[in-house]
Amino acid sequence: LHLLSRRQRQMCIRDRAKTAALAMEENQKKFRDLAQSLLSTLHRKGIPFHVNGDSFHQSPKILNLRFPGVDAESLVLLLSNLGVMVSVGSACSAHEVAPSHVLLAMGLSAAEARSSIRVSFCETSTKENVAKFCSALSSALSLLQEAGNSKE
């Protein structure tokens, strides 16, 4: 049994805190890069969308995207069938059918809030995941347009 002195324990704690802070910074950069890749791909594909919120005041792990005239509930179901999981709101409001109170408080109309989805990134997210999402999104939006489930 090896016992550390108080000073050694403090140094270990400090080193672990530094390591955790560096890992968090790296993840934040990764999330921003993935979000930028996603947005660039949507622009390149010509998919009409808006980013809800201010990128300066939001978590880099979450993008809230609005697709004008699209029913987000239908979009989420189609994406799920294509193997992509997104949501129309936060986890704590997943059971609610009303538009997101947060989006409404940000000034979106009820129709705009109902056209919005939440895309979340995690530590295991990759650019390949982003490419799969963009491809599935393009397919799902086409299917909705063909089926007339778009509000336009």
GROMACS .gro file of N, CA and C in nm:
model
  456
    1LEU      N    1   0.085  -0.118   0.000
    1LEU     CA    2   0.000   0.000   0.000
    1LEU      C    3   0.089   0.123   0.000
    2HIS      N    4   0.063   0.210  -0.097
    2HIS     CA    5   0.141   0.333  -0.109
    2HIS      C    6   0.051   0.450  -0.074
    3LEU      N    7   0.087   0.524   0.025
    3LEU     CA    8   0.010   0.639   0.067
    3LEU      C    9   0.073   0.767   0.013
    4LEU      N   10  -0.010   0.853  -0.044
    4LEU     CA   11   0.040   0.979  -0.097
    4LEU      C   12   0.032   1.087   0.011
    5SER      N   13   0.127   1.175   0.006
    5SER     CA   14   0.123   1.288   0.098
    5SER      C   15   0.011   1.382   0.053
    6ARG      N   16  -0.023   1.473   0.139
    6ARG     CA   17  -0.128   1.571   0.108
    6ARG      C   18  -0.091   1.649  -0.018
    7ARG      N   19   0.032   1.692  -0.028
    7ARG     CA   20   0.078   1.768  -0.144
    7ARG      C   21   0.069   1.684  -0.272
    8GLN      N   22   0.107   1.556  -0.264
    8GLN     CA   23   0.098   1.469  -0.381
    8GLN      C   24  -0.048   1.451  -0.425
    9ARG      N   25  -0.139   1.436  -0.327
    9ARG     CA   26  -0.281   1.423  -0.360
    9ARG      C   27  -0.331   1.550  -0.430
   10GLN      N   28  -0.292   1.665  -0.379
   10GLN     CA   29  -0.333   1.792  -0.439
   10GLN      C   30  -0.280   1.804  -0.582
   11MET      N   31  -0.157   1.761  -0.604
   11MET     CA   32  -0.099   1.766  -0.738
   11MET      C   33  -0.175   1.672  -0.833
   12CYS      N   34  -0.212   1.555  -0.785
   12CYS     CA   35  -0.289   1.460  -0.866
   12CYS      C   36  -0.425   1.519  -0.904
   13ILE      N   37  -0.491   1.580  -0.807
   13ILE     CA   38  -0.622   1.641  -0.833
   13ILE      C   39  -0.608   1.752  -0.936
   14ARG      N   40  -0.506   1.836  -0.919
   14ARG     CA   41  -0.483   1.947  -1.012
   14ARG      C   42  -0.456   1.893  -1.153
   15ASP      N   43  -0.374   1.789  -1.164
   15ASP     CA   44  -0.342   1.732  -1.294
   15ASP      C   45  -0.465   1.670  -1.360
   16ARG      N   46  -0.546   1.603  -1.281
   16ARG     CA   47  -0.669   1.545  -1.337
   16ARG      C   48  -0.765   1.654  -1.382
   17ALA      N   49  -0.773   1.762  -1.308
   17ALA     CA   50  -0.860   1.874  -1.346
   17ALA      C   51  -0.811   1.937  -1.477
   18LYS      N   52  -0.681   1.953  -1.492
   18LYS     CA   53  -0.625   2.007  -1.616
   18LYS      C   54  -0.655   1.914  -1.734
   19THR      N   55  -0.639   1.784  -1.712
   19THR     CA   56  -0.666   1.687  -1.817
   19THR      C   57  -0.813   1.692  -1.858
   20ALA      N   58  -0.902   1.700  -1.760
   20ALA     CA   59  -1.046   1.708  -1.788
   20ALA      C   60  -1.080   1.836  -1.864
   21ALA      N   61  -1.020   1.947  -1.826
   21ALA     CA   62  -1.046   2.075  -1.892
   21ALA      C   63  -0.998   2.071  -2.038
   22LEU      N   64  -0.882   2.010  -2.062
   22LEU     CA   65  -0.831   1.997  -2.199
   22LEU      C   66  -0.923   1.909  -2.283
   23ALA      N   67  -0.968   1.799  -2.225
   23ALA     CA   68  -1.059   1.710  -2.297
   23ALA      C   69  -1.189   1.782  -2.331
   24MET      N   70  -1.239   1.861  -2.238
   24MET     CA   71  -1.362   1.935  -2.261
   24MET      C   72  -1.343   2.037  -2.373
   25GLU      N   73  -1.231   2.107  -2.373
   25GLU     CA   74  -1.202   2.204  -2.479
   25GLU      C   75  -1.192   2.135  -2.614
   26GLU      N   76  -1.128   2.018  -2.619
   26GLU     CA   77  -1.117   1.943  -2.744
   26GLU      C   78  -1.255   1.901  -2.793
   27ASN      N   79  -1.341   1.854  -2.702
   27ASN     CA   80  -1.476   1.815  -2.740
   27ASN      C   81  -1.556   1.933  -2.791
   28GLN      N   82  -1.543   2.049  -2.726
   28GLN     CA   83  -1.615   2.168  -2.769
   28GLN      C   84  -1.574   2.205  -2.912
   29LYS      N   85  -1.445   2.198  -2.942
   29LYS     CA   86  -1.397   2.227  -3.077
   29LYS      C   87  -1.451   2.123  -3.175
   30LYS      N   88  -1.450   1.998  -3.135
   30LYS     CA   89  -1.502   1.891  -3.222
   30LYS      C   90  -1.650   1.917  -3.253
   31PHE      N   91  -1.729   1.952  -3.152
   31PHE     CA   92  -1.872   1.977  -3.173
   31PHE      C   93  -1.893   2.096  -3.267
   32ARG      N   94  -1.815   2.201  -3.249
   32ARG     CA   95  -1.827   2.318  -3.338
   32ARG      C   96  -1.792   2.280  -3.482
   33ASP      N   97  -1.686   2.200  -3.497
   33ASP     CA   98  -1.646   2.155  -3.631
   33ASP      C   99  -1.754   2.069  -3.696
   34LEU      N  100  -1.814   1.978  -3.618
   34LEU     CA  101  -1.921   1.893  -3.671
   34LEU      C  102  -2.042   1.977  -3.711
   35ALA      N  103  -2.078   2.074  -3.626
   35ALA     CA  104  -2.192   2.160  -3.657
   35ALA      C  105  -2.166   2.239  -3.784
   36GLN      N  106  -2.044   2.292  -3.797
   36GLN     CA  107  -2.010   2.368  -3.917
   36GLN      C  108  -2.015   2.279  -4.041
   37SER      N  109  -1.967   2.157  -4.029
   37SER     CA  110  -1.971   2.062  -4.139
   37SER      C  111  -2.116   2.034  -4.179
   38LEU      N  112  -2.202   2.015  -4.081
   38LEU     CA  113  -2.343   1.988  -4.107
   38LEU      C  114  -2.407   2.106  -4.180
   39LEU      N  115  -2.387   2.227  -4.128
   39LEU     CA  116  -2.447   2.346  -4.189
   39LEU      C  117  -2.394   2.369  -4.330
   40SER      N  118  -2.265   2.349  -4.351
   40SER     CA  119  -2.206   2.365  -4.484
   40SER      C  120  -2.264   2.265  -4.582
   41THR      N  121  -2.283   2.142  -4.536
   41THR     CA  122  -2.339   2.039  -4.624
   41THR      C  123  -2.483   2.072  -4.662
   42LEU      N  124  -2.562   2.119  -4.565
   42LEU     CA  125  -2.700   2.156  -4.595
   42LEU      C  126  -2.703   2.271  -4.697
   43HIS      N  127  -2.616   2.369  -4.679
   43HIS     CA  128  -2.608   2.479  -4.776
   43HIS      C  129  -2.570   2.426  -4.914
   44ARG      N  130  -2.469   2.341  -4.919
   44ARG     CA  131  -2.421   2.285  -5.045
   44ARG      C  132  -2.530   2.205  -5.116
   45LYS      N  133  -2.612   2.133  -5.038
   45LYS     CA  134  -2.721   2.053  -5.096
   45LYS      C  135  -2.842   2.139  -5.134
   46GLY      N  136  -2.839   2.266  -5.097
   46GLY     CA  137  -2.950   2.355  -5.130
   46GLY      C  138  -3.075   2.332  -5.046
   47ILE      N  139  -3.057   2.276  -4.928
   47ILE     CA  140  -3.171   2.251  -4.839
   47ILE      C  141  -3.203   2.381  -4.766
   48PRO      N  142  -3.326   2.431  -4.781
   48PRO     CA  143  -3.361   2.554  -4.709
   48PRO      C  144  -3.380   2.529  -4.560
   49PHE      N  145  -3.309   2.606  -4.478
   49PHE     CA  146  -3.318   2.589  -4.333
   49PHE      C  147  -3.276   2.717  -4.264
   50HIS      N  148  -3.308   2.726  -4.137
   50HIS     CA  149  -3.263   2.835  -4.051
   50HIS      C  150  -3.209   2.773  -3.923
   51VAL      N  151  -3.106   2.834  -3.867
   51VAL     CA  152  -3.056   2.793  -3.736
   51VAL      C  153  -3.130   2.877  -3.633
   52ASN      N  154  -3.199   2.811  -3.541
   52ASN     CA  155  -3.267   2.882  -3.434
   52ASN      C  156  -3.166   2.911  -3.323
   53GLY      N  157  -3.164   3.034  -3.278
   53GLY     CA  158  -3.076   3.068  -3.168
   53GLY      C  159  -2.951   3.141  -3.214
   54ASP      N  160  -2.875   3.178  -3.117
   54ASP     CA  161  -2.753   3.254  -3.135
   54ASP      C  162  -2.636   3.162  -3.105
   55SER      N  163  -2.550   3.139  -3.202
   55SER     CA  164  -2.441   3.044  -3.183
   55SER      C  165  -2.349   3.083  -3.067
   56PHE      N  166  -2.346   3.210  -3.032
   56PHE     CA  167  -2.262   3.254  -2.921
   56PHE      C  168  -2.317   3.209  -2.786
   57HIS      N  169  -2.449   3.196  -2.777
   57HIS     CA  170  -2.513   3.164  -2.650
   57HIS      C  171  -2.567   3.022  -2.642
   58GLN      N  172  -2.530   2.937  -2.732
   58GLN     CA  173  -2.583   2.801  -2.726
   58GLN      C  174  -2.471   2.699  -2.709
   59SER      N  175  -2.512   2.583  -2.664
   59SER     CA  176  -2.416   2.474  -2.647
   59SER      C  177  -2.366   2.429  -2.784
   60PRO      N  178  -2.237   2.407  -2.799
   60PRO     CA  179  -2.187   2.357  -2.928
   60PRO      C  180  -2.233   2.213  -2.956
   61LYS      N  181  -2.289   2.146  -2.854
   61LYS     CA  182  -2.336   2.009  -2.872
   61LYS      C  183  -2.473   2.002  -2.938
   62ILE      N  184  -2.542   2.116  -2.949
   62ILE     CA  185  -2.680   2.114  -2.994
   62ILE      C  186  -2.702   2.216  -3.105
   63LEU      N  187  -2.769   2.172  -3.210
   63LEU     CA  188  -2.815   2.261  -3.316
   63LEU      C  189  -2.966   2.250  -3.321
   64ASN      N  190  -3.034   2.363  -3.326
   64ASN     CA  191  -3.178   2.361  -3.344
   64ASN      C  192  -3.204   2.420  -3.481
   65LEU      N  193  -3.256   2.337  -3.571
   65LEU     CA  194  -3.274   2.375  -3.711
   65LEU      C  195  -3.421   2.382  -3.746
   66ARG      N  196  -3.456   2.483  -3.825
   66ARG     CA  197  -3.593   2.502  -3.870
   66ARG      C  198  -3.597   2.483  -4.021
   67PHE      N  199  -3.693   2.403  -4.065
   67PHE     CA  200  -3.713   2.376  -4.207
   67PHE      C  201  -3.850   2.433  -4.244
   68PRO      N  202  -3.852   2.552  -4.304
   68PRO     CA  203  -3.978   2.621  -4.331
   68PRO      C  204  -4.079   2.533  -4.404
   69GLY      N  205  -4.202   2.532  -4.350
   69GLY     CA  206  -4.310   2.459  -4.413
   69GLY      C  207  -4.310   2.310  -4.390
   70VAL      N  208  -4.216   2.260  -4.311
   70VAL     CA  209  -4.204   2.115  -4.288
   70VAL      C  210  -4.258   2.083  -4.149
   71ASP      N  211  -4.338   1.978  -4.140
   71ASP     CA  212  -4.387   1.931  -4.011
   71ASP      C  213  -4.274   1.852  -3.944
   72ALA      N  214  -4.221   1.907  -3.835
   72ALA     CA  215  -4.104   1.846  -3.769
   72ALA      C  216  -4.135   1.707  -3.714
   73GLU      N  217  -4.255   1.684  -3.664
   73GLU     CA  218  -4.290   1.551  -3.611
   73GLU      C  219  -4.278   1.446  -3.721
   74SER      N  220  -4.331   1.477  -3.839
   74SER     CA  221  -4.321   1.384  -3.952
   74SER      C  222  -4.176   1.364  -3.993
   75LEU      N  223  -4.100   1.472  -3.993
   75LEU     CA  224  -3.959   1.464  -4.029
   75LEU      C  225  -3.883   1.375  -3.932
   76VAL      N  226  -3.909   1.392  -3.803
   76VAL     CA  227  -3.841   1.310  -3.700
   76VAL      C  228  -3.874   1.162  -3.720
   77LEU      N  229  -4.000   1.131  -3.750
   77LEU     CA  230  -4.038   0.990  -3.772
   77LEU      C  231  -3.969   0.932  -3.894
   78LEU      N  232  -3.965   1.007  -4.002
   78LEU     CA  233  -3.896   0.958  -4.122
   78LEU      C  234  -3.747   0.940  -4.098
   79LEU      N  235  -3.685   1.035  -4.031
   79LEU     CA  236  -3.542   1.022  -4.002
   79LEU      C  237  -3.516   0.901  -3.913
   80SER      N  238  -3.605   0.877  -3.818
   80SER     CA  239  -3.590   0.759  -3.731
   80SER      C  240  -3.595   0.631  -3.814
   81ASN      N  241  -3.688   0.626  -3.910
   81ASN     CA  242  -3.697   0.509  -3.999
   81ASN      C  243  -3.572   0.493  -4.084
   82LEU      N  244  -3.501   0.603  -4.106
   82LEU     CA  245  -3.377   0.599  -4.184
   82LEU      C  246  -3.254   0.581  -4.095
   83GLY      N  247  -3.277   0.558  -3.966
   83GLY     CA  248  -3.167   0.529  -3.874
   83GLY      C  249  -3.102   0.651  -3.813
   84VAL      N  250  -3.168   0.766  -3.821
   84VAL     CA  251  -3.112   0.889  -3.766
   84VAL      C  252  -3.204   0.939  -3.656
   85MET      N  253  -3.147   0.961  -3.538
   85MET     CA  254  -3.227   1.004  -3.424
   85MET      C  255  -3.207   1.152  -3.396
   86VAL      N  256  -3.315   1.226  -3.407
   86VAL     CA  257  -3.320   1.367  -3.370
   86VAL      C  258  -3.449   1.385  -3.291
   87SER      N  259  -3.474   1.506  -3.244
   87SER     CA  260  -3.597   1.528  -3.167
   87SER      C  261  -3.656   1.664  -3.203
   88VAL      N  262  -3.779   1.687  -3.154
   88VAL     CA  263  -3.842   1.816  -3.176
   88VAL      C  264  -3.825   1.907  -3.056
   89GLY      N  265  -3.769   1.856  -2.948
   89GLY     CA  266  -3.749   1.937  -2.829
   89GLY      C  267  -3.647   1.874  -2.738
   90SER      N  268  -3.638   1.929  -2.620
   90SER     CA  269  -3.543   1.876  -2.522
   90SER      C  270  -3.595   1.746  -2.465
   91ALA      N  271  -3.507   1.671  -2.403
   91ALA     CA  272  -3.545   1.542  -2.345
   91ALA      C  273  -3.652   1.558  -2.237
   92CYS      N  274  -3.647   1.667  -2.164
   92CYS     CA  275  -3.744   1.685  -2.056
   92CYS      C  276  -3.882   1.722  -2.107
   93SER      N  277  -3.895   1.755  -2.238
   93SER     CA  278  -4.026   1.789  -2.292
   93SER      C  279  -4.065   1.696  -2.406
   94ALA      N  280  -4.001   1.581  -2.413
   94ALA     CA  281  -4.024   1.489  -2.524
   94ALA      C  282  -4.168   1.440  -2.532
   95HIS      N  283  -4.238   1.434  -2.421
   95HIS     CA  284  -4.375   1.384  -2.419
   95HIS      C  285  -4.478   1.489  -2.457
   96GLU      N  286  -4.438   1.614  -2.469
   96GLU     CA  287  -4.529   1.724  -2.500
   96GLU      C  288  -4.551   1.735  -2.650
   97VAL      N  289  -4.676   1.770  -2.688
   97VAL     CA  290  -4.706   1.789  -2.829
   97VAL      C  291  -4.712   1.937  -2.865
   98ALA      N  292  -4.711   2.024  -2.767
   98ALA     CA  293  -4.713   2.169  -2.790
   98ALA      C  294  -4.578   2.213  -2.844
   99PRO      N  295  -4.576   2.324  -2.918
   99PRO     CA  296  -4.446   2.375  -2.965
   99PRO      C  297  -4.355   2.407  -2.847
  100SER      N  298  -4.228   2.400  -2.870
  100SER     CA  299  -4.128   2.425  -2.767
  100SER      C  300  -4.147   2.564  -2.706
  101HIS      N  301  -4.164   2.567  -2.574
  101HIS     CA  302  -4.178   2.695  -2.506
  101HIS      C  303  -4.050   2.779  -2.515
  102VAL      N  304  -3.937   2.712  -2.528
  102VAL     CA  305  -3.810   2.784  -2.542
  102VAL      C  306  -3.805   2.855  -2.678
  103LEU      N  307  -3.843   2.786  -2.783
  103LEU     CA  308  -3.843   2.848  -2.915
  103LEU      C  309  -3.945   2.961  -2.923
  104LEU      N  310  -4.060   2.942  -2.859
  104LEU     CA  311  -4.160   3.049  -2.856
  104LEU      C  312  -4.106   3.170  -2.781
  105ALA      N  313  -4.037   3.146  -2.670
  105ALA     CA  314  -3.979   3.256  -2.591
  105ALA      C  315  -3.869   3.328  -2.668
  106MET      N  316  -3.807   3.259  -2.761
  106MET     CA  317  -3.702   3.321  -2.844
  106MET      C  318  -3.763   3.406  -2.956
  107GLY      N  319  -3.896   3.402  -2.968
  107GLY     CA  320  -3.963   3.485  -3.068
  107GLY      C  321  -4.013   3.411  -3.190
  108LEU      N  322  -3.997   3.279  -3.196
  108LEU     CA  323  -4.049   3.205  -3.309
  108LEU      C  324  -4.201   3.193  -3.296
  109SER      N  325  -4.269   3.186  -3.409
  109SER     CA  326  -4.412   3.161  -3.408
  109SER      C  327  -4.435   3.013  -3.377
  110ALA      N  328  -4.558   2.977  -3.346
  110ALA     CA  329  -4.589   2.836  -3.320
  110ALA      C  330  -4.559   2.752  -3.444
  111ALA      N  331  -4.591   2.805  -3.562
  111ALA     CA  332  -4.565   2.732  -3.687
  111ALA      C  333  -4.415   2.711  -3.707
  112GLU      N  334  -4.336   2.814  -3.678
  112GLU     CA  335  -4.191   2.800  -3.692
  112GLU      C  336  -4.136   2.699  -3.592
  113ALA      N  337  -4.186   2.703  -3.469
  113ALA     CA  338  -4.140   2.608  -3.368
  113ALA      C  339  -4.176   2.465  -3.408
  114ARG      N  340  -4.292   2.447  -3.472
  114ARG     CA  341  -4.334   2.313  -3.515
  114ARG      C  342  -4.259   2.264  -3.638
  115SER      N  343  -4.178   2.351  -3.696
  115SER     CA  344  -4.095   2.315  -3.811
  115SER      C  345  -3.948   2.297  -3.772
  116SER      N  346  -3.923   2.285  -3.642
  116SER     CA  347  -3.786   2.283  -3.591
  116SER      C  348  -3.750   2.149  -3.529
  117ILE      N  349  -3.626   2.107  -3.553
  117ILE     CA  350  -3.575   1.985  -3.492
  117ILE      C  351  -3.447   2.017  -3.415
  118ARG      N  352  -3.418   1.930  -3.321
  118ARG     CA  353  -3.298   1.944  -3.239
  118ARG      C  354  -3.200   1.834  -3.278
  119VAL      N  355  -3.080   1.873  -3.314
  119VAL     CA  356  -2.973   1.780  -3.351
  119VAL      C  357  -2.867   1.789  -3.242
  120SER      N  358  -2.832   1.677  -3.183
  120SER     CA  359  -2.734   1.676  -3.074
  120SER      C  360  -2.611   1.595  -3.116
  121PHE      N  361  -2.497   1.643  -3.072
  121PHE     CA  362  -2.370   1.573  -3.094
  121PHE      C  363  -2.322   1.516  -2.961
  122CYS      N  364  -2.245   1.409  -2.970
  122CYS     CA  365  -2.183   1.353  -2.849
  122CYS      C  366  -2.037   1.321  -2.880
  123GLU      N  367  -1.968   1.273  -2.782
  123GLU     CA  368  -1.825   1.247  -2.796
  123GLU      C  369  -1.793   1.147  -2.907
  124THR      N  370  -1.888   1.059  -2.939
  124THR     CA  371  -1.864   0.958  -3.042
  124THR      C  372  -1.912   1.001  -3.180
  125SER      N  373  -1.970   1.122  -3.192
  125SER     CA  374  -2.016   1.171  -3.322
  125SER      C  375  -1.898   1.193  -3.416
  126THR      N  376  -1.922   1.163  -3.543
  126THR     CA  377  -1.816   1.175  -3.644
  126THR      C  378  -1.867   1.251  -3.766
  127LYS      N  379  -1.776   1.288  -3.854
  127LYS     CA  380  -1.817   1.351  -3.981
  127LYS      C  381  -1.898   1.253  -4.065
  128GLU      N  382  -1.873   1.125  -4.049
  128GLU     CA  383  -1.953   1.025  -4.121
  128GLU      C  384  -2.097   1.028  -4.071
  129ASN      N  385  -2.116   1.047  -3.940
  129ASN     CA  386  -2.251   1.061  -3.885
  129ASN      C  387  -2.319   1.184  -3.944
  130VAL      N  388  -2.246   1.292  -3.957
  130VAL     CA  389  -2.301   1.415  -4.014
  130VAL      C  390  -2.342   1.390  -4.159
  131ALA      N  391  -2.257   1.323  -4.236
  131ALA     CA  392  -2.288   1.293  -4.375
  131ALA      C  393  -2.413   1.205  -4.384
  132LYS      N  394  -2.423   1.106  -4.296
  132LYS     CA  395  -2.541   1.018  -4.295
  132LYS      C  396  -2.666   1.100  -4.262
  133PHE      N  397  -2.656   1.189  -4.163
  133PHE     CA  398  -2.770   1.273  -4.127
  133PHE      C  399  -2.813   1.357  -4.246
  134CYS      N  400  -2.719   1.423  -4.312
  134CYS     CA  401  -2.753   1.511  -4.424
  134CYS      C  402  -2.817   1.434  -4.539
  135SER      N  403  -2.766   1.316  -4.566
  135SER     CA  404  -2.823   1.232  -4.671
  135SER      C  405  -2.965   1.188  -4.634
  136ALA      N  406  -2.982   1.142  -4.510
  136ALA     CA  407  -3.115   1.099  -4.464
  136ALA      C  408  -3.211   1.217  -4.462
  137LEU      N  409  -3.164   1.334  -4.420
  137LEU     CA  410  -3.248   1.453  -4.416
  137LEU      C  411  -3.296   1.489  -4.556
  138SER      N  412  -3.205   1.486  -4.651
  138SER     CA  413  -3.242   1.516  -4.789
  138SER      C  414  -3.349   1.420  -4.839
  139SER      N  415  -3.332   1.292  -4.811
  139SER     CA  416  -3.430   1.190  -4.851
  139SER      C  417  -3.564   1.213  -4.782
  140ALA      N  418  -3.559   1.238  -4.652
  140ALA     CA  419  -3.682   1.257  -4.575
  140ALA      C  420  -3.758   1.380  -4.622
  141LEU      N  421  -3.688   1.488  -4.649
  141LEU     CA  422  -3.754   1.609  -4.697
  141LEU      C  423  -3.818   1.586  -4.833
  142SER      N  424  -3.751   1.511  -4.920
  142SER     CA  425  -3.808   1.477  -5.050
  142SER      C  426  -3.934   1.393  -5.034
  143LEU      N  427  -3.929   1.294  -4.946
  143LEU     CA  428  -4.047   1.210  -4.921
  143LEU      C  429  -4.164   1.293  -4.867
  144LEU      N  430  -4.136   1.384  -4.776
  144LEU     CA  431  -4.242   1.469  -4.722
  144LEU      C  432  -4.302   1.557  -4.829
  145GLN      N  433  -4.218   1.609  -4.915
  145GLN     CA  434  -4.267   1.696  -5.023
  145GLN      C  435  -4.354   1.615  -5.119
  146GLU      N  436  -4.309   1.494  -5.153
  146GLU     CA  437  -4.387   1.408  -5.243
  146GLU      C  438  -4.521   1.367  -5.181
  147ALA      N  439  -4.520   1.342  -5.048
  147ALA     CA  440  -4.641   1.299  -4.981
  147ALA      C  441  -4.735   1.414  -4.948
  148GLY      N  442  -4.686   1.538  -4.968
  148GLY     CA  443  -4.770   1.652  -4.938
  148GLY      C  444  -4.777   1.687  -4.791
  149ASN      N  445  -4.681   1.634  -4.711
  149ASN     CA  446  -4.680   1.662  -4.568
  149ASN      C  447  -4.605   1.791  -4.537
  150SER      N  448  -4.560   1.857  -4.642
  150SER     CA  449  -4.498   1.986  -4.623
  150SER      C  450  -4.609   2.089  -4.617
  151LYS      N  451  -4.590   2.192  -4.538
  151LYS     CA  452  -4.695   2.293  -4.520
  151LYS      C  453  -4.691   2.401  -4.626
  152GLU      N  454  -4.597   2.393  -4.719
  152GLU     CA  455  -4.585   2.497  -4.823
  152GLU      C  456  -4.685   2.475  -4.933
   0.00000   0.00000   0.00000
